[in-house]
Each structure stands twice: as C-alpha cells, then as structure tokens.
Amino acid sequence: MASGRDFPFTILDIADLLRLNIRRRGGSRVVYADCPICGDRRGKLGLYPEIDTWRCYHCGECGGMLALYGKAHGIGNSEAYQEICNALEVGAPGREYTPKAKVETVPDAPQTQRASPQEIHRTLTVLLTMLTLSPAHREHLRAKRGLTDEQIQGFGFKSTPPAYQCRAVAAQLLKQGCTVEGIPGFYLDGGGRWRAKFYQRTSGIVILLRGVDGLLQGLQIRLDHPIKKVGDPPEKSGIKYLPFTSTGKPMGVTSGNPIHFVGDPSSRVVYVTEGALKADIAHALTGRTFAATVGVNNTKGLDELFAFLRRNGTEEIVEAEDMDKFCNPNVSRGASKVHELALKNGLKCRRLVWNPNYKGIDDWLLALRRKEMKKKEREQMNFKEMYLNGMCPFGYIDGCMDQWRNRPDLKMSAAVYLGLDHEEHKMFLHEPASLKERLDSQRRTQKFRVFQLTREGIRVHDFAFRGTDFLHKAGYEQPPADSYQLVYDGELVHPREWTENNVLERIFSLCNDDLPTGYQGHSLSMSDIVELYDGDNRDFFYCDEDGFTPVRFDAEQAAPMGEADGDE
Ligand SMILES: [Zn+2]
C-alpha cells in the first residue's frame, strides 16, 4: 500500500471528517480518540500523524488512513479515497491541500436547465422517503425548537444521508423513474454517474422548502457544524444553513433561492421572515401564515408571491425579520425591500417589533410559551416564598389555609403547605402579628431604575442591543449617559439572603415581555443600564451578553422619563 505521504490529506483530516472525539494528545507522535469502529468511548484509538496509521487498543483494528474512513463507513478503500477527496474538496494527489469553506464550483462546468416544478417536487418527495431523521436531530427539534413529534413529522424534517450513499441515492431515484437532471443538488460525478451532493462536512437537518402551491421547490440543510470562512474572527458564528444545490458542478443547477410558504394561501395577513425553519416553528406556535426567504436579501421571489397573494385575498404583510434589523445593515436592507415589494403589489405592510432579547420571531414565541410554564410554576410556590418575594400581602395566608383544608391530599401538614418552620407555624397560630414581623425581617425592598438608549441613541450607536465588547469597540469605556433615557423607576421585594446577582436577574425577568405598570421602554435587553439605589448609594450595571457588568454611569446626563420621542 502507498505511504500516506502520497495522499493530498493526512490522518488528522480524516479524523476531522469522521468528527472523531479527540480525547488527548501524546505529543506530536500520537493522538487518542474514540474509536468509530467498535464505538469505544475512552479514547483507545491511537492516530499516528507521522506515519498516517492508526490502531484501536480496544478492538484491535488497525491500518492506513483509507481503511479508517472505509471501516467507519463500511466501504472499500478506493471508494473511501473518492469520498475523502470529494469531502475535502481536494483533487488529484500531488495538488496542494487547501481546505476551503465553500469551494463548490468546478470552473466552466457545464450547467443544465432547471427541471419543471412538478419534476422537482416528485424527485425531492421520493428522495425524502429514502432519508430518516436521526435521534439527535429529533431531540434538537423537540428540545431546542419546541416542536412536537407530530409537528416534526408534518413538516417532514430529515437528516442528510451519509456521504457514501450519494451515488446510491441518485441511482435509486433513476430506478424509480424520477428525473435527476435539472434537480437542484444533483450532478454528474467524474465517473459519469449521477449523485446527490451531500457531504459529511455539511451534514445536518434537511428542511423542506414548499411553494405557496404546496409543491416542494427545494431543500435546505441546517448544518450540524457551522462553516467558518478562513480568516473569520473566532466570535463569528459561521454559516448555519446551506441550500441543497449543485451550482458549478458538472450538469448541476442552482437552488434558485425559492420562497418558502407555510399556512393558508388565502390568509388575510401573511408574515414574512428569513429562514424556513424559523417560519415553520412560528407557524406551529401561532397557526399564522408565514413566507420565508432563504437569506435575508433573497427577496426576488417575493414580488411574484405578493402579486399572487393579493389576487388571493391577502391584505396585509407583516415584516418579521430578525430583531437585528436595528443594528445589522444587511437585515435592515432586506426588511426595507419587503416593505417596498408589499406596497408595489397593493398590500399594506407593517413591521413587527418584539422583545429584542430574542433575535428571531421563533425564539420570541418560544420564550412566551416557556414563560407561561414559568407562571404555572409560580402557582406552585408556597405562601412563605410568595410573601418573601413580595408577590402577596400577609393576609393571603388565610386564603392559603382555606386551600389547605380543601386539599384532597391530607398527608401534608399546614406548616409544610405554607412553607413555615415549626416555630413560625406556632407564631402563626398564637400571634400572627409577630410572624409578620419575623417574615418582614427576612425580606427587603430594593429600589431600582432602568435606563435605555433613546431612539436616536439606537440609531447612532453600534453597541445598541449588544454587549460591552461592542461598547468598547465603539470607543466608549463607560456607557454614554447622554444617549440614554430613564424608562422605569420602581422597586422589588426579595428574600434578604439574595445576592446582588439574584436581584439583577429578577429585575431582568420582571422587565421582560409582561412589563410592569408605568414602564415606558422595551423589554430589558443588552445595552440597557440598571441602577440599584438606596439613599445615597447608587450602583449601575450594564445589561451584558452574559449577565450584568458594573459600570460608571452619569445618570444626571440621561433624559428624564416621560418624554416619549415618537413611536413609528
Ligand atoms: Zn476500536
């Protein structure tokens, strides 16, 4: 067998492709990882970069790099070689190995005509029947996205197939009488055979893009591992979604950036956002009708869609692009385009503004739902917890006693039910006033104020709705108070043992979504200032990316409350 040095990749590239879990490094000579063949998870697989070989000290398998990839996927060495070259986007041996984030094109590769909408729908529908949804992806959709199994099935989400099945998938489609030429995502490989363009490196959740007519127009992949461009700063999150396309590949075809539509095609109001998955989730949570562009500036298809919707009875478009429309010029441009196209087609258009702590409308809706669950939790608090948190007057204890007497569960004592210890319970029975005094000594009142950037301030400052990193980058050591305005002055009651941080977190949840009476601003979010005060003691905190950061703030410079400077 040829030595590893003849290959345009190394065993560490293979480890990367296989996403091996690296446990430890023994100098430059050996790297220990979990074995993809026997599944051992204690790092018994030794990878030897100097000689590009490997050995598992648990199952005893060993060999060259192709065998590692081949055995992990159950394929032979030559197929493994093709697959690795494809996945790493490297060519013939000898060529310099340059991993690139998104080199998807072969120069001057002949492209083909897009197939008809019906053909695309048919092929993609059959393709989806060949795919499954992995347990990890299902769990993501359930836990992180709040979807039920029924909804997941309804939307038809799948997982991308392993890369080595790409040719078999195309062959199977052809066998079933489907067209593959002209279907986005399919192309002719070097051996003159059709294949579907799924790579190991771009594995993820397959999202379906449906037109307003219900036909599948294309697919999108939510990547398991976001792709970063070479030279991107580490804090940049990378590309999370890729269209399923074969642009630039021999006989490939573009995805065409279709508009995804979910809901009722004759709905009076249609919401427009960016991202098909986001639209699906928002639709699942609200039952409302959504249209989604793939990429915030791919608004081309909206013109035709709006014309169709207008004829179908739609009257109003609600633009619900991500909240970073206020600080991201790219998003803001896309949002303006939605307005322009809606007006052009005789539709009313308004902008949806929600709690800026949630970037996308789906995050916001999901948070509202979680909040309802939190409210249910609060209903389970006992009397003492509620009183120490200022959620009820002392007299509420009598109501709690009535509830206790009417409980079907007779085992719980009144003291436990109320949250009182033995001594407190005795006080309650004999001398309620002394119990009140005792509980009052266990809680305290914290006065606080909230300052937010004025609308002008939001326009002018890049750190609006962002953390102190951005504040500093914008050239400020401390937040510029003259761009701020007082929006709330109130107080909160809390258990005495609470730390300052507990108090700030509580203020955060208090000033979110369901705002207190007299509160004049938006939900408390990054770049806001919270002041805790008590007589002459004044402490200021910047609402930061991760909690609160103490800052100096010259509150006298901030605009007073009450002069609302015009809503849009
Ligand atoms: Zn093993």
Coordinates of C-alpha atoms and ligand atoms in Angstrom, one line a residue:
M1 CA 0.0 0.0 0.0
A2 CA 1.2 3.5 -0.8
S3 CA 2.5 5.5 2.1
G4 CA 0.4 8.3 3.5
R5 CA 2.7 10.9 2.1
D6 CA 1.2 10.3 -1.4
F7 CA -2.2 11.5 -0.4
P8 CA -3.4 15.0 -0.5
F9 CA -4.6 14.7 3.1
T10 CA -3.4 13.4 6.4
I11 CA -4.9 11.1 9.0
L12 CA -5.9 14.2 11.0
D13 CA -8.0 15.4 8.1
I14 CA -9.7 12.0 8.2
A15 CA -10.3 12.3 11.9
D16 CA -11.8 15.7 11.3
L17 CA -14.1 14.3 8.5
L18 CA -15.2 11.5 10.8
R19 CA -15.7 14.0 13.5
L20 CA -13.8 11.8 15.9
N21 CA -13.9 12.8 19.5
I22 CA -10.2 13.6 20.4
R23 CA -9.5 12.7 24.0
R24 CA -5.9 13.6 24.4
R25 CA -2.6 14.2 22.6
G26 CA 0.6 12.3 23.3
G27 CA 3.0 15.0 21.9
S28 CA 3.2 15.2 18.2
R29 CA 3.5 11.5 17.7
V30 CA 0.1 10.2 18.7
V31 CA -3.5 11.5 19.2
Y32 CA -6.0 9.4 21.1
A33 CA -9.6 9.5 20.0
D34 CA -12.8 7.4 20.4
C35 CA -13.0 4.5 18.0
P36 CA -15.6 4.9 15.3
I37 CA -15.4 1.1 14.6
C38 CA -16.0 -0.5 17.9
G39 CA -17.7 2.6 19.5
D40 CA -15.3 2.6 22.5
R41 CA -15.6 6.0 24.2
R42 CA -12.5 6.0 26.3
G43 CA -10.0 7.3 23.7
K44 CA -8.4 3.9 22.9
L45 CA -7.9 4.7 19.2
G46 CA -4.4 5.9 18.6
L47 CA -3.8 8.0 15.5
Y48 CA -0.1 8.3 14.3
P49 CA 0.2 11.5 12.2
E50 CA 3.9 10.9 11.4
I51 CA 3.1 7.7 9.6
D52 CA -0.6 8.2 8.9
T53 CA -1.7 5.0 10.5
W54 CA -3.9 4.0 13.4
R55 CA -4.7 1.3 15.9
C56 CA -7.5 0.8 18.3
Y57 CA -6.3 -0.7 21.6
H58 CA -9.8 -1.9 22.4
C59 CA -11.0 -3.8 19.3
G60 CA -7.5 -4.3 17.8
E61 CA -8.4 -2.9 14.4
C62 CA -5.6 -1.1 12.6
G63 CA -4.4 0.1 9.2
G64 CA -3.9 3.1 6.9
M65 CA -6.0 6.2 6.7
L66 CA -8.3 5.0 3.9
A67 CA -9.1 1.9 6.0
L68 CA -10.0 4.1 8.9
Y69 CA -12.5 6.0 6.8
G70 CA -13.6 2.9 4.9
K71 CA -14.2 0.7 8.0
A72 CA -16.1 3.5 9.8
H73 CA -18.5 3.7 6.8
G74 CA -18.4 0.1 5.7
I75 CA -16.9 0.8 2.3
G76 CA -13.7 -0.2 0.4
N77 CA -10.5 1.7 0.2
S78 CA -11.0 3.1 -3.4
E79 CA -14.5 4.3 -2.6
A80 CA -13.2 5.8 0.6
Y81 CA -10.5 7.6 -1.3
Q82 CA -13.0 9.2 -3.8
E83 CA -15.3 10.1 -0.9
I84 CA -12.5 11.8 1.1
C85 CA -11.3 13.7 -1.9
N86 CA -14.8 14.9 -2.6
A87 CA -15.5 15.8 1.0
L88 CA -12.2 17.7 1.4
E89 CA -12.5 19.2 -2.0
V90 CA -9.1 18.2 -3.0
G91 CA -8.2 17.0 -6.4
A92 CA -5.6 14.5 -7.8
P93 CA -2.7 13.5 -5.5
G94 CA 0.1 16.0 -5.5
R95 CA -2.1 19.0 -5.5
E96 CA -1.7 21.2 -2.6
Y97 CA -4.2 20.6 0.1
T98 CA -6.2 23.7 0.8
P99 CA -9.3 23.2 2.9
K100 CA -11.9 25.8 1.9
A101 CA -15.2 26.6 3.4
K102 CA -17.3 26.8 0.3
V103 CA -15.5 25.8 -2.8
E104 CA -18.4 24.3 -4.6
T105 CA -17.6 25.0 -8.2
V106 CA -15.6 23.4 -10.9
P107 CA -14.5 26.2 -13.4
D108 CA -16.6 26.2 -16.5
A109 CA -18.5 23.0 -15.6
P110 CA -21.5 22.7 -18.0
Q111 CA -24.7 23.5 -16.2
T112 CA -28.1 22.1 -17.0
Q113 CA -31.6 23.6 -17.3
R114 CA -33.8 23.5 -14.2
A115 CA -36.4 20.7 -14.4
S116 CA -40.1 21.6 -14.2
P117 CA -41.7 22.4 -10.8
Q118 CA -43.6 19.1 -10.9
E119 CA -40.5 17.1 -11.7
I120 CA -38.6 18.8 -8.9
H121 CA -41.4 18.1 -6.5
R122 CA -41.6 14.5 -7.5
T123 CA -37.9 13.8 -7.2
L124 CA -37.5 15.5 -3.9
T125 CA -40.6 13.8 -2.5
V126 CA -39.2 10.4 -3.3
L127 CA -35.7 11.4 -2.1
L128 CA -37.2 12.3 1.3
T129 CA -38.8 8.9 1.6
M130 CA -35.3 7.4 1.4
L131 CA -34.0 9.5 4.3
T132 CA -34.6 9.2 8.1
L133 CA -34.4 11.6 10.9
S134 CA -31.6 10.8 13.4
P135 CA -32.4 10.7 17.1
A136 CA -30.0 13.6 17.7
H137 CA -31.8 15.8 15.2
R138 CA -35.2 14.8 16.5
E139 CA -34.1 15.8 20.0
H140 CA -32.8 19.2 18.7
L141 CA -36.2 19.9 17.1
R142 CA -38.0 18.9 20.3
A143 CA -35.9 20.4 23.0
K144 CA -34.3 23.5 21.3
R145 CA -37.1 24.3 18.9
G146 CA -40.1 23.3 20.9
L147 CA -41.7 21.1 18.2
T148 CA -43.9 18.1 18.9
D149 CA -43.3 14.7 17.2
E150 CA -46.5 15.3 15.3
Q151 CA -45.3 18.7 14.0
I152 CA -41.8 17.3 13.2
Q153 CA -43.5 14.6 11.1
G154 CA -45.9 17.1 9.5
F155 CA -43.0 19.3 8.3
G156 CA -41.1 16.3 7.1
F157 CA -37.7 17.1 8.5
K158 CA -35.0 14.5 7.8
S159 CA -31.3 14.0 8.3
T160 CA -28.8 14.2 5.5
P161 CA -27.6 10.7 4.4
P162 CA -24.0 9.6 4.9
A163 CA -21.9 10.9 2.0
Y164 CA -21.1 7.4 0.8
Q165 CA -24.7 6.9 -0.1
C166 CA -24.9 9.9 -2.5
R167 CA -24.5 7.8 -5.6
A168 CA -26.8 5.0 -4.5
V169 CA -29.5 7.6 -3.7
A170 CA -29.3 9.0 -7.3
A171 CA -29.3 5.5 -8.8
Q172 CA -32.4 4.6 -6.7
L173 CA -34.2 7.7 -7.9
L174 CA -33.5 6.9 -11.5
K175 CA -34.7 3.3 -11.0
Q176 CA -37.9 4.7 -9.6
G177 CA -38.4 6.7 -12.8
C178 CA -37.5 10.1 -11.2
T179 CA -35.7 12.8 -13.1
V180 CA -32.3 13.8 -11.5
E181 CA -31.0 16.1 -14.3
G182 CA -32.1 19.6 -13.5
I183 CA -33.0 18.9 -9.9
P184 CA -31.1 21.3 -7.6
G185 CA -28.5 19.2 -5.6
F186 CA -27.8 16.6 -8.3
Y187 CA -24.8 16.5 -10.7
L188 CA -22.7 14.1 -12.7
D189 CA -19.5 13.0 -10.9
G190 CA -16.1 12.3 -12.5
G191 CA -17.2 8.7 -13.4
G192 CA -20.2 10.0 -15.4
R193 CA -22.6 8.9 -12.7
W194 CA -25.3 11.0 -11.1
R195 CA -25.0 11.7 -7.4
A196 CA -26.7 13.8 -4.8
K197 CA -24.5 16.5 -3.3
F198 CA -24.4 15.6 0.4
Y199 CA -21.1 15.8 2.2
Q200 CA -20.0 14.5 5.5
R201 CA -18.8 18.0 6.3
T202 CA -22.2 19.6 5.6
S203 CA -24.3 17.0 7.4
G204 CA -27.4 18.3 9.2
I205 CA -31.2 18.6 9.3
V206 CA -32.9 18.6 5.9
I207 CA -35.5 21.4 5.8
L208 CA -38.2 21.4 3.1
L209 CA -38.9 24.5 1.0
R210 CA -42.5 24.5 -0.2
G211 CA -44.1 27.0 -2.6
V212 CA -47.5 28.6 -2.0
D213 CA -48.9 25.9 -4.2
G214 CA -47.7 23.2 -1.8
L215 CA -45.1 21.8 -4.2
L216 CA -41.6 21.1 -2.9
Q217 CA -39.2 23.6 -4.6
G218 CA -36.0 22.7 -2.9
L219 CA -34.3 21.7 0.3
Q220 CA -32.1 23.4 2.8
I221 CA -29.6 21.9 5.3
R222 CA -29.2 23.2 8.8
L223 CA -25.6 22.3 9.4
D224 CA -24.5 20.3 12.4
H225 CA -21.2 22.2 12.4
P226 CA -21.4 25.8 11.1
I227 CA -18.9 26.6 8.4
K228 CA -16.4 29.3 9.2
K229 CA -14.6 31.2 6.4
V230 CA -10.8 31.2 6.6
G231 CA -9.8 34.3 8.5
D232 CA -13.2 34.8 10.2
P233 CA -12.8 36.2 13.7
P234 CA -13.5 33.5 16.4
E235 CA -16.6 35.2 17.7
K236 CA -18.3 35.0 14.3
S237 CA -20.7 32.1 14.3
G238 CA -20.2 30.9 10.7
I239 CA -22.8 29.8 8.1
K240 CA -25.6 27.7 9.7
Y241 CA -27.7 27.0 6.7
L242 CA -26.8 25.8 3.2
P243 CA -29.2 25.4 0.2
F244 CA -29.2 21.9 -1.3
T245 CA -27.8 22.9 -4.7
S246 CA -25.3 21.7 -7.3
T247 CA -24.4 25.0 -8.8
G248 CA -21.0 24.9 -10.5
K249 CA -20.8 21.1 -10.5
P250 CA -20.9 19.3 -13.9
M251 CA -24.6 19.3 -15.1
G252 CA -25.5 21.0 -11.8
V253 CA -28.2 23.5 -11.3
T254 CA -28.9 26.4 -8.9
S255 CA -31.3 26.2 -6.0
G256 CA -32.9 29.4 -7.3
N257 CA -33.5 30.7 -3.7
P258 CA -37.2 29.8 -3.6
I259 CA -39.6 31.4 -1.1
H260 CA -40.9 29.0 1.5
F261 CA -44.6 29.2 2.3
V262 CA -46.4 27.7 5.3
G263 CA -50.0 28.2 6.2
D264 CA -53.1 29.4 4.4
P265 CA -52.6 30.8 0.8
S266 CA -55.7 33.0 1.2
S267 CA -54.9 34.3 4.6
R268 CA -55.8 38.0 5.2
V269 CA -52.4 38.6 6.9
V270 CA -49.1 37.0 5.9
Y271 CA -45.9 37.3 7.9
V272 CA -42.6 37.5 6.2
T273 CA -39.4 36.4 7.8
E274 CA -36.0 34.9 6.9
G275 CA -35.3 31.2 7.3
A276 CA -37.7 28.3 6.5
L277 CA -37.2 26.6 9.8
K278 CA -38.0 29.8 11.7
A279 CA -41.2 30.2 9.7
D280 CA -42.2 26.6 10.3
I281 CA -41.7 27.0 14.0
A282 CA -43.5 30.3 14.2
H283 CA -46.4 28.8 12.2
A284 CA -46.5 25.8 14.5
L285 CA -46.6 28.1 17.6
T286 CA -49.2 30.6 16.3
G287 CA -51.1 28.9 13.5
R288 CA -50.4 32.0 11.4
T289 CA -49.3 32.1 7.8
F290 CA -45.6 32.7 7.0
A291 CA -43.5 33.3 4.0
A292 CA -39.7 32.9 4.4
T293 CA -36.8 33.9 2.2
V294 CA -33.7 31.9 2.4
G295 CA -31.1 34.5 3.2
V296 CA -32.4 37.9 4.2
N297 CA -31.7 39.6 0.9
N298 CA -33.0 36.9 -1.4
T299 CA -36.2 38.8 -1.8
K300 CA -36.6 38.3 -5.6
G301 CA -39.3 35.7 -5.3
L302 CA -41.4 37.9 -3.0
D303 CA -42.6 40.1 -5.9
E304 CA -44.4 37.2 -7.6
L305 CA -45.6 35.8 -4.3
F306 CA -47.1 39.1 -3.2
A307 CA -48.9 39.5 -6.5
F308 CA -50.3 36.0 -6.1
L309 CA -51.4 36.6 -2.5
R310 CA -53.0 39.9 -3.4
R311 CA -55.2 38.2 -6.1
N312 CA -56.0 35.5 -3.5
G313 CA -57.3 38.0 -0.9
T314 CA -54.3 38.8 1.3
E315 CA -54.5 42.4 2.5
E316 CA -51.6 42.9 4.8
I317 CA -47.9 41.8 5.0
V318 CA -46.2 41.9 8.4
E319 CA -42.5 42.1 8.2
A320 CA -41.0 40.0 10.9
E321 CA -37.3 39.9 10.1
D322 CA -34.8 39.3 12.9
M323 CA -34.6 42.0 15.6
D324 CA -31.0 42.7 14.5
K325 CA -32.7 44.8 11.7
F326 CA -32.0 47.6 14.1
C327 CA -28.3 47.2 14.1
N328 CA -27.4 44.9 11.1
P329 CA -27.4 46.9 7.9
N330 CA -27.8 43.7 5.8
V331 CA -31.0 42.7 7.7
S332 CA -32.3 46.3 7.6
R333 CA -31.9 46.4 3.8
G334 CA -33.8 43.1 3.4
A335 CA -36.6 44.4 5.7
S336 CA -37.0 47.6 3.6
K337 CA -37.2 45.5 0.4
V338 CA -40.1 43.6 1.9
H339 CA -41.9 46.9 2.5
E340 CA -41.2 48.1 -0.9
L341 CA -42.5 45.0 -2.6
A342 CA -45.6 44.8 -0.5
L343 CA -46.6 48.4 -1.3
K344 CA -45.8 47.8 -5.0
N345 CA -48.3 45.0 -5.0
G346 CA -51.0 47.0 -3.3
L347 CA -50.6 45.4 0.1
K348 CA -50.5 47.1 3.5
C349 CA -47.3 46.5 5.3
R350 CA -46.2 46.9 8.9
R351 CA -43.2 46.0 10.9
L352 CA -43.4 43.6 13.8
V353 CA -41.3 44.6 16.8
W354 CA -40.9 42.2 19.7
N355 CA -38.7 41.7 22.7
P356 CA -35.2 42.4 21.3
N357 CA -33.7 39.8 23.6
Y358 CA -35.0 37.3 21.1
K359 CA -33.3 37.5 17.7
G360 CA -35.8 35.7 15.6
I361 CA -39.6 35.6 15.9
D362 CA -39.4 31.9 16.6
D363 CA -37.2 32.5 19.7
W364 CA -39.6 35.1 20.9
L365 CA -42.7 33.0 20.5
L366 CA -41.0 30.0 22.2
A367 CA -39.9 32.2 25.1
L368 CA -43.5 33.3 25.6
R369 CA -44.6 29.7 25.8
R370 CA -41.9 28.9 28.3
K371 CA -43.0 32.0 30.3
E372 CA -46.4 30.5 30.6
M373 CA -44.9 27.4 32.0
K374 CA -43.0 29.5 34.5
K375 CA -46.2 31.1 35.6
K376 CA -47.6 27.7 36.3
E377 CA -44.5 27.0 38.4
R378 CA -45.1 30.2 40.3
E379 CA -48.6 29.0 41.1
Q380 CA -47.0 26.1 43.0
M381 CA -45.0 28.5 45.2
N382 CA -45.9 28.3 48.9
F383 CA -47.1 31.2 51.0
K384 CA -43.7 32.0 52.5
E385 CA -41.9 32.0 49.2
M386 CA -44.6 34.3 47.7
Y387 CA -44.5 36.7 50.7
L388 CA -40.7 36.9 50.8
N389 CA -40.8 37.7 47.1
G390 CA -43.4 40.4 47.5
M391 CA -45.9 38.5 45.5
C392 CA -48.8 38.6 48.0
P393 CA -49.9 40.6 51.1
F394 CA -49.6 39.0 54.5
G395 CA -53.3 38.4 54.8
Y396 CA -53.0 35.9 51.9
I397 CA -52.1 33.4 54.5
D398 CA -55.7 32.9 55.4
G399 CA -56.6 32.1 51.8
C400 CA -53.8 29.6 51.8
M401 CA -55.2 27.9 54.9
D402 CA -58.6 27.6 53.2
Q403 CA -56.9 26.0 50.2
W404 CA -55.0 23.6 52.6
R405 CA -58.3 22.5 54.2
N406 CA -59.8 21.7 50.9
R407 CA -56.9 19.7 49.6
P408 CA -57.6 16.1 48.6
D409 CA -54.1 15.2 49.9
L410 CA -54.5 15.0 53.6
K411 CA -50.9 14.0 54.4
M412 CA -49.2 17.3 54.1
S413 CA -49.2 19.4 57.3
A414 CA -50.3 23.0 57.3
A415 CA -46.8 24.2 58.2
V416 CA -45.2 22.4 55.2
Y417 CA -48.0 23.6 53.0
L418 CA -47.4 27.2 54.0
G419 CA -43.6 26.8 53.9
L420 CA -43.2 27.7 57.6
D421 CA -40.8 26.1 60.1
H422 CA -42.1 24.8 63.4
E423 CA -41.5 28.0 65.3
E424 CA -43.1 30.2 62.6
H425 CA -46.1 27.9 62.5
K426 CA -46.6 28.3 66.2
M427 CA -46.4 32.1 65.8
F428 CA -49.0 31.9 63.1
L429 CA -51.3 30.0 65.4
H430 CA -50.9 32.2 68.5
E431 CA -49.7 35.6 67.4
P432 CA -49.9 36.2 63.7
A433 CA -48.5 39.8 64.0
S434 CA -45.2 38.5 65.3
L435 CA -45.0 36.1 62.4
K436 CA -45.4 39.0 60.0
E437 CA -42.7 40.9 61.8
R438 CA -40.4 37.9 61.6
L439 CA -41.0 37.3 57.8
D440 CA -40.6 41.1 57.2
S441 CA -37.1 40.8 58.7
Q442 CA -36.4 38.0 56.2
R443 CA -37.1 40.2 53.2
R444 CA -36.0 43.5 51.9
T445 CA -37.1 46.1 49.3
Q446 CA -34.7 47.1 46.6
K447 CA -35.3 50.3 44.6
F448 CA -34.1 50.3 41.0
R449 CA -34.2 52.3 37.8
V450 CA -33.9 51.3 34.2
F451 CA -32.2 53.4 31.5
Q452 CA -32.3 52.6 27.8
L453 CA -30.8 54.2 24.7
T454 CA -33.1 56.8 23.2
R455 CA -34.3 56.1 19.6
E456 CA -31.7 58.5 18.4
G457 CA -29.1 56.6 20.5
I458 CA -30.1 53.3 18.9
R459 CA -29.6 54.8 15.5
V460 CA -26.3 56.3 16.3
H461 CA -24.6 53.6 18.4
D462 CA -23.3 50.3 17.1
F463 CA -23.5 48.8 20.6
A464 CA -27.3 49.1 20.7
F465 CA -28.7 45.7 21.9
R466 CA -25.2 44.4 22.2
G467 CA -22.7 43.6 25.0
T468 CA -19.9 45.7 26.5
D469 CA -17.5 44.2 23.9
F470 CA -19.3 46.3 21.3
L471 CA -19.5 49.3 23.7
H472 CA -15.7 49.2 24.0
K473 CA -15.2 48.7 20.3
A474 CA -17.4 51.7 19.7
G475 CA -14.8 53.7 21.6
Y476 CA -16.6 54.0 25.0
E477 CA -15.1 52.9 28.2
Q478 CA -18.3 53.7 30.0
P479 CA -21.8 53.9 28.5
P480 CA -22.6 57.5 27.3
A481 CA -25.4 58.5 29.6
D482 CA -26.4 61.4 27.4
S483 CA -27.7 58.9 24.8
Y484 CA -29.9 57.2 27.4
Q485 CA -33.3 57.9 28.9
L486 CA -34.9 56.8 32.2
V487 CA -37.7 54.4 31.4
Y488 CA -38.6 53.0 34.8
D489 CA -38.3 53.7 38.5
G490 CA -39.6 51.0 40.7
E491 CA -38.9 48.6 43.5
L492 CA -38.9 44.9 44.1
V493 CA -39.2 42.8 47.3
H494 CA -36.9 39.8 47.7
P495 CA -35.6 37.4 50.3
R496 CA -32.9 39.1 52.4
E497 CA -30.3 36.4 51.7
W498 CA -30.4 37.1 47.9
T499 CA -27.1 38.3 46.3
E500 CA -26.9 41.3 44.1
N501 CA -26.8 39.0 41.1
N502 CA -30.1 37.3 42.2
V503 CA -31.7 40.7 42.4
L504 CA -30.4 41.8 39.0
E505 CA -31.6 38.6 37.4
R506 CA -35.0 39.0 39.0
I507 CA -35.2 42.6 37.6
F508 CA -34.4 41.2 34.2
S509 CA -37.3 38.7 34.2
L510 CA -39.6 41.3 35.8
C511 CA -38.8 43.8 33.0
N512 CA -39.3 41.3 30.2
D513 CA -42.4 40.7 28.0
D514 CA -45.0 41.4 30.6
L515 CA -43.8 44.8 31.6
P516 CA -44.7 46.4 35.0
T517 CA -47.2 49.3 35.0
G518 CA -45.5 52.6 34.3
Y519 CA -42.6 51.0 32.5
Q520 CA -42.0 53.2 29.4
G521 CA -39.3 51.2 27.5
H522 CA -38.9 48.0 25.6
S523 CA -38.1 44.7 27.4
L524 CA -34.8 44.9 29.3
S525 CA -32.1 43.9 26.9
M526 CA -28.4 44.2 26.2
S527 CA -27.0 47.8 26.3
D528 CA -29.6 48.8 28.9
I529 CA -28.5 50.2 32.3
V530 CA -29.9 49.1 35.6
E531 CA -29.4 51.2 38.7
L532 CA -29.8 49.8 42.2
Y533 CA -30.2 52.6 44.7
D534 CA -30.8 53.1 48.4
G535 CA -30.4 56.6 49.8
D536 CA -27.1 57.9 48.5
N537 CA -25.9 54.5 47.4
R538 CA -26.1 54.2 43.7
D539 CA -24.8 51.2 41.7
F540 CA -25.0 50.9 37.9
F541 CA -24.9 47.8 35.8
Y542 CA -24.7 47.3 32.0
C543 CA -27.0 44.5 30.8
D544 CA -24.4 42.4 29.1
E545 CA -24.1 39.4 26.9
D546 CA -23.9 37.1 29.9
G547 CA -25.4 38.7 32.9
F548 CA -24.7 42.2 34.3
T549 CA -21.4 44.2 34.3
P550 CA -20.8 47.0 36.8
V551 CA -20.2 50.3 35.1
R552 CA -19.9 54.0 35.8
F553 CA -22.9 55.9 34.6
D554 CA -23.6 59.6 35.0
A555 CA -27.3 59.3 35.4
E556 CA -27.8 63.1 35.6
Q557 CA -26.9 63.3 31.9
A558 CA -29.7 60.9 30.9
A559 CA -33.0 62.2 29.6
P560 CA -35.8 62.1 32.2
M561 CA -38.8 59.8 31.9
G562 CA -42.0 60.7 30.2
E563 CA -41.0 62.4 27.0
A564 CA -41.7 59.6 24.6
D565 CA -39.8 60.6 21.5
G566 CA -42.3 59.3 19.0
D567 CA -43.2 55.7 18.0
E568 CA -43.1 54.5 14.5
Ligands
ZN1 ZN -12.0 0.1 18.4

